[in-house]
Short mmCIF file of C-alpha atoms in Angstrom, two decimals:
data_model
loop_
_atom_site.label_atom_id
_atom_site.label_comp_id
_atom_site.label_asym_id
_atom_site.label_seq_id
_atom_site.Cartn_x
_atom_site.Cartn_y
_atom_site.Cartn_z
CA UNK Y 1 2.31 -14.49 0.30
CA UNK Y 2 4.60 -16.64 2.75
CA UNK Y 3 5.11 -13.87 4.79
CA UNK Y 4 5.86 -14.38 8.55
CA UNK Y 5 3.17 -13.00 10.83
CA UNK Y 6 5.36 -10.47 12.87
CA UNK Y 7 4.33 -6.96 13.89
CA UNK Y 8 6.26 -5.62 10.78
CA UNK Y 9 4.26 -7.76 8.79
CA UNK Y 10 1.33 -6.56 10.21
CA UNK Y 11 2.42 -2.92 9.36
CA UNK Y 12 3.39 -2.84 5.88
CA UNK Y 13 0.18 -4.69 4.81
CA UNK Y 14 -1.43 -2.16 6.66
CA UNK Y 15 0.50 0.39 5.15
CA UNK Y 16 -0.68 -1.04 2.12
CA UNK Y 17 -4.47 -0.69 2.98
CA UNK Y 18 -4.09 2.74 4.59
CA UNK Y 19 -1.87 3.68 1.16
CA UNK Y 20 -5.19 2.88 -0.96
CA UNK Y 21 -7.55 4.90 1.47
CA UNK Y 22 -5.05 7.96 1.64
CA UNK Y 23 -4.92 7.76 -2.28
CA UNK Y 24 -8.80 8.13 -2.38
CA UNK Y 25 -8.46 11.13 0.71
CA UNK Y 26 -6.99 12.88 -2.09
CA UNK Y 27 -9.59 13.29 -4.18
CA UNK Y 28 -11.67 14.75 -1.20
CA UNK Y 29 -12.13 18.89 -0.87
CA UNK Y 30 -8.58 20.12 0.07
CA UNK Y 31 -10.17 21.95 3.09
CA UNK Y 32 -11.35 18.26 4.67
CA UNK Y 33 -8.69 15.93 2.96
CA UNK Y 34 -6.41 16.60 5.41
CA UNK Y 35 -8.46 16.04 8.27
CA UNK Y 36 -9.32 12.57 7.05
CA UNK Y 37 -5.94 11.66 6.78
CA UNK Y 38 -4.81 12.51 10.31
CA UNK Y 39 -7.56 10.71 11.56
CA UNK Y 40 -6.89 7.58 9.39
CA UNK Y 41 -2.88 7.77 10.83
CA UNK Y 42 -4.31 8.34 14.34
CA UNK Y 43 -6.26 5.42 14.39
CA UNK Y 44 -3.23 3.33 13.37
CA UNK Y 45 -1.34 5.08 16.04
CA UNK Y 46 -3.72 3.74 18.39
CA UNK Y 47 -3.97 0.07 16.63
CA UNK Y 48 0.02 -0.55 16.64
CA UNK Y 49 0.28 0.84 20.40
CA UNK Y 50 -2.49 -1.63 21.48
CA UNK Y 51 -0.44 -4.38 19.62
CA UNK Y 52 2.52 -3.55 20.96
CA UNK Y 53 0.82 -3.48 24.36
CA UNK Y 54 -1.32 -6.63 24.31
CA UNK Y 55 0.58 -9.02 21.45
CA UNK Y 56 4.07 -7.56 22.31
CA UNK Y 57 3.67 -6.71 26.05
CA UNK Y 58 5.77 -3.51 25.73
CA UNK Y 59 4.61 -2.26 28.84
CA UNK Y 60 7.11 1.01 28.64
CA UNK Y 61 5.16 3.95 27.14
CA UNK Y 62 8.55 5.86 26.14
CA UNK Y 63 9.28 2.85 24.56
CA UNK Y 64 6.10 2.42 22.66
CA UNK Y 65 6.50 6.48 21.62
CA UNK Y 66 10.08 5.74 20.40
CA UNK Y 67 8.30 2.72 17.92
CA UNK Y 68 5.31 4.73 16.90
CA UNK Y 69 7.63 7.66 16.13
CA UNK Y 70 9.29 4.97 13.87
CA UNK Y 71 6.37 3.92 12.24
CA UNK Y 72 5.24 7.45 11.34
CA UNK Y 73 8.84 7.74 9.71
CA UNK Y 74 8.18 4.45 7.93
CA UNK Y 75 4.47 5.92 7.09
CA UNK Y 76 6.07 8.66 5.26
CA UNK Y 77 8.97 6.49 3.22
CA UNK Y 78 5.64 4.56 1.75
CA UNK Y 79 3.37 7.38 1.11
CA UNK Y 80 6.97 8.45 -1.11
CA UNK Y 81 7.82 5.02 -2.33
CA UNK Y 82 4.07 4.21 -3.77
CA UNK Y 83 3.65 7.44 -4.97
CA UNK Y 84 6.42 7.39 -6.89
CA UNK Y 85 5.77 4.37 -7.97
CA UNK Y 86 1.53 5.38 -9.26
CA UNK Y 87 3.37 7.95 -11.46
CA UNK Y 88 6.84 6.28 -12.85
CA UNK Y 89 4.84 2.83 -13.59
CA UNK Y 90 4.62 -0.85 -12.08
CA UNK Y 91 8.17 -1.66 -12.04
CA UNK Y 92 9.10 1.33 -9.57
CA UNK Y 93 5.92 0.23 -7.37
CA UNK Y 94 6.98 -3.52 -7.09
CA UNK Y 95 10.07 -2.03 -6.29
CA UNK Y 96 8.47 -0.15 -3.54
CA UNK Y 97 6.33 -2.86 -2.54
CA UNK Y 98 9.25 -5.14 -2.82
CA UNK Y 99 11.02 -3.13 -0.01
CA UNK Y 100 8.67 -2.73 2.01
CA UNK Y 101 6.41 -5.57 1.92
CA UNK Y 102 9.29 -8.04 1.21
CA UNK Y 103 11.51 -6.61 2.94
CA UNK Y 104 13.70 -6.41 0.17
CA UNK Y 105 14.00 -10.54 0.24
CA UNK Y 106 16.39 -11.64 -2.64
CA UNK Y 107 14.67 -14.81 -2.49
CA UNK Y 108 11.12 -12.96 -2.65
CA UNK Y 109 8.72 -14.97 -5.30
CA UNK Y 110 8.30 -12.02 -7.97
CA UNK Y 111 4.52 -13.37 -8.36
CA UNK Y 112 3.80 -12.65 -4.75
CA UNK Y 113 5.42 -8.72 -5.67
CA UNK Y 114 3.38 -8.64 -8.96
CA UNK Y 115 0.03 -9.95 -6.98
CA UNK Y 116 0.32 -7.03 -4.69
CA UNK Y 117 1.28 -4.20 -7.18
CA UNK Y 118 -2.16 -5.89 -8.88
CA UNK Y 119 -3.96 -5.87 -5.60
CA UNK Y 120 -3.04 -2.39 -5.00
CA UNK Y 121 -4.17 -1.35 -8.41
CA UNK Y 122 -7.76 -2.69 -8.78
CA UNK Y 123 -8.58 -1.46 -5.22
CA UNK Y 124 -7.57 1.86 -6.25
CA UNK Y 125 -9.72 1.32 -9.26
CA UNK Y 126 -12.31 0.42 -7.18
CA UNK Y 127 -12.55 3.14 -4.43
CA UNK Y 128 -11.93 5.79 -7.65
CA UNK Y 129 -15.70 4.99 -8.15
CA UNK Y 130 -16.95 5.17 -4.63
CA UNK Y 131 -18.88 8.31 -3.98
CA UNK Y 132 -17.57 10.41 -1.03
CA UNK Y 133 -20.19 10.04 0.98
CA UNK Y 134 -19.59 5.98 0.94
CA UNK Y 135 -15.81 6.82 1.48
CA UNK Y 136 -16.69 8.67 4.55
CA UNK Y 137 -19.21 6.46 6.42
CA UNK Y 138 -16.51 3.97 6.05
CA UNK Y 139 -18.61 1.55 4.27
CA UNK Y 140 -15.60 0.48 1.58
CA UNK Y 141 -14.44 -2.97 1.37
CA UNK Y 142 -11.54 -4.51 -0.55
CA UNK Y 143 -11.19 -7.38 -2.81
CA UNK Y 144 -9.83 -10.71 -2.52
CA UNK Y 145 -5.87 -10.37 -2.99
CA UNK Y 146 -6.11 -14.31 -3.96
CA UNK Y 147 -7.90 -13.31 -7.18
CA UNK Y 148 -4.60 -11.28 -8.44
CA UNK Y 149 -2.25 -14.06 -7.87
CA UNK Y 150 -4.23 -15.89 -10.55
CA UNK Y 151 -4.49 -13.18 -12.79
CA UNK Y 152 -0.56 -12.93 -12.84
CA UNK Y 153 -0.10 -16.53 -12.98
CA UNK Y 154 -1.91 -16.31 -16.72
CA UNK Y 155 0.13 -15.66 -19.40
CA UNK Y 156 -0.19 -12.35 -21.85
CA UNK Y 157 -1.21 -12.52 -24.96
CA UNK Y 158 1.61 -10.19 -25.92
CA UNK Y 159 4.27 -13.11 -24.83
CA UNK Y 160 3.11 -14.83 -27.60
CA UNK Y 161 3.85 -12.18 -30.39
CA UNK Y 162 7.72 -12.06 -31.58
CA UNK Y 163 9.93 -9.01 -30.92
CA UNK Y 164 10.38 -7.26 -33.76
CA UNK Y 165 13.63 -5.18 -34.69
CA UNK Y 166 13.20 -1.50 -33.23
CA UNK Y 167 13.16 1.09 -35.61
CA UNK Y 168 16.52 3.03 -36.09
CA UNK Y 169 16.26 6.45 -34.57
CA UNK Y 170 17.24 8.45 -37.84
CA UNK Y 171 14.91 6.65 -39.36
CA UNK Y 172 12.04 7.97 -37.25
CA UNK Y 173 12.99 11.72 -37.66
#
């Protein structure tokens, strides 16, 4: 995707993974989902303060707190952002992967936004029809993000039909 390998980096494409897993949480029994969830954030927690400690060498504690308390805030803007963007359609989640992922790059390739909203949409196809149990043991894998960049670098059928003139709105009453 051209993106530079930074800690940010790092975090919104795991953001991105953790988004699909917290998606599939969901569908768990409301008394465990929750559960799952904290222990899916916790484990991040404790993945970005070991970065941050060996890759960054933030030695400070306080100062790793202040940047995990961050990231939770950041957490919660995506869970919004992609869930808003499951229920209002593809444009408002390349928007919301555009910001986040992209940082909201001008100069972003809109091929590398469309192969993510893709990515993101066949893996939550995929772990839809995982059973619970296979969800649980952790035993989930995703697929290979290069595959959607080709399937949005094909063209639609549909580009090839002509527009036709909309249909006046009295005349559909």
């Amino acid at each position: 995707l051209g993106l530079t390998p930074t800690f940010n980096t790092w975090a919104q494409i795991t953001y991105v993974h953790m988004y699909l897993v917290t998606v599939r949480l969901r569908m768990f029994p409301q008394q465990h989902a929750h559960h799952w969830h904290q222990n899916l954030l916790d484990h991040y927690s404790y993945a970005a303060e070991d970065r941050m400690a060996a890759l960054h060498n933030i030695a400070a504690r306080s100062v790793r707190n202040k940047y995990l308390k961050d990231l939770f805030v950041q957490w919660r803007g995506v869970l919004a952002a992609y869930d808003e963007g499951l229920v209002k359609g593809d444009a408002v989640l390349a928007t919301a992967v555009w910001r986040n992922v992209f940082r909201g790059d001008e100069n972003v390739d809109a091929a590398a936004v469309a192969s993510v909203v893709s990515y993101m949409k066949k893996n939550l196809r995929d772990l839809d029809r995982i059973h619970d149990s296979e969800i649980a043991s952790g035993d989930i894998s995703f697929s290979d993000p290069t595959r959607e960049a080709a399937l949005v670098d094909r063209e639609a059928k549909a580009m090839k039909q002509p527009f036709s003139e909309p249909t006046p709105v009295a005349a559909q009453a």
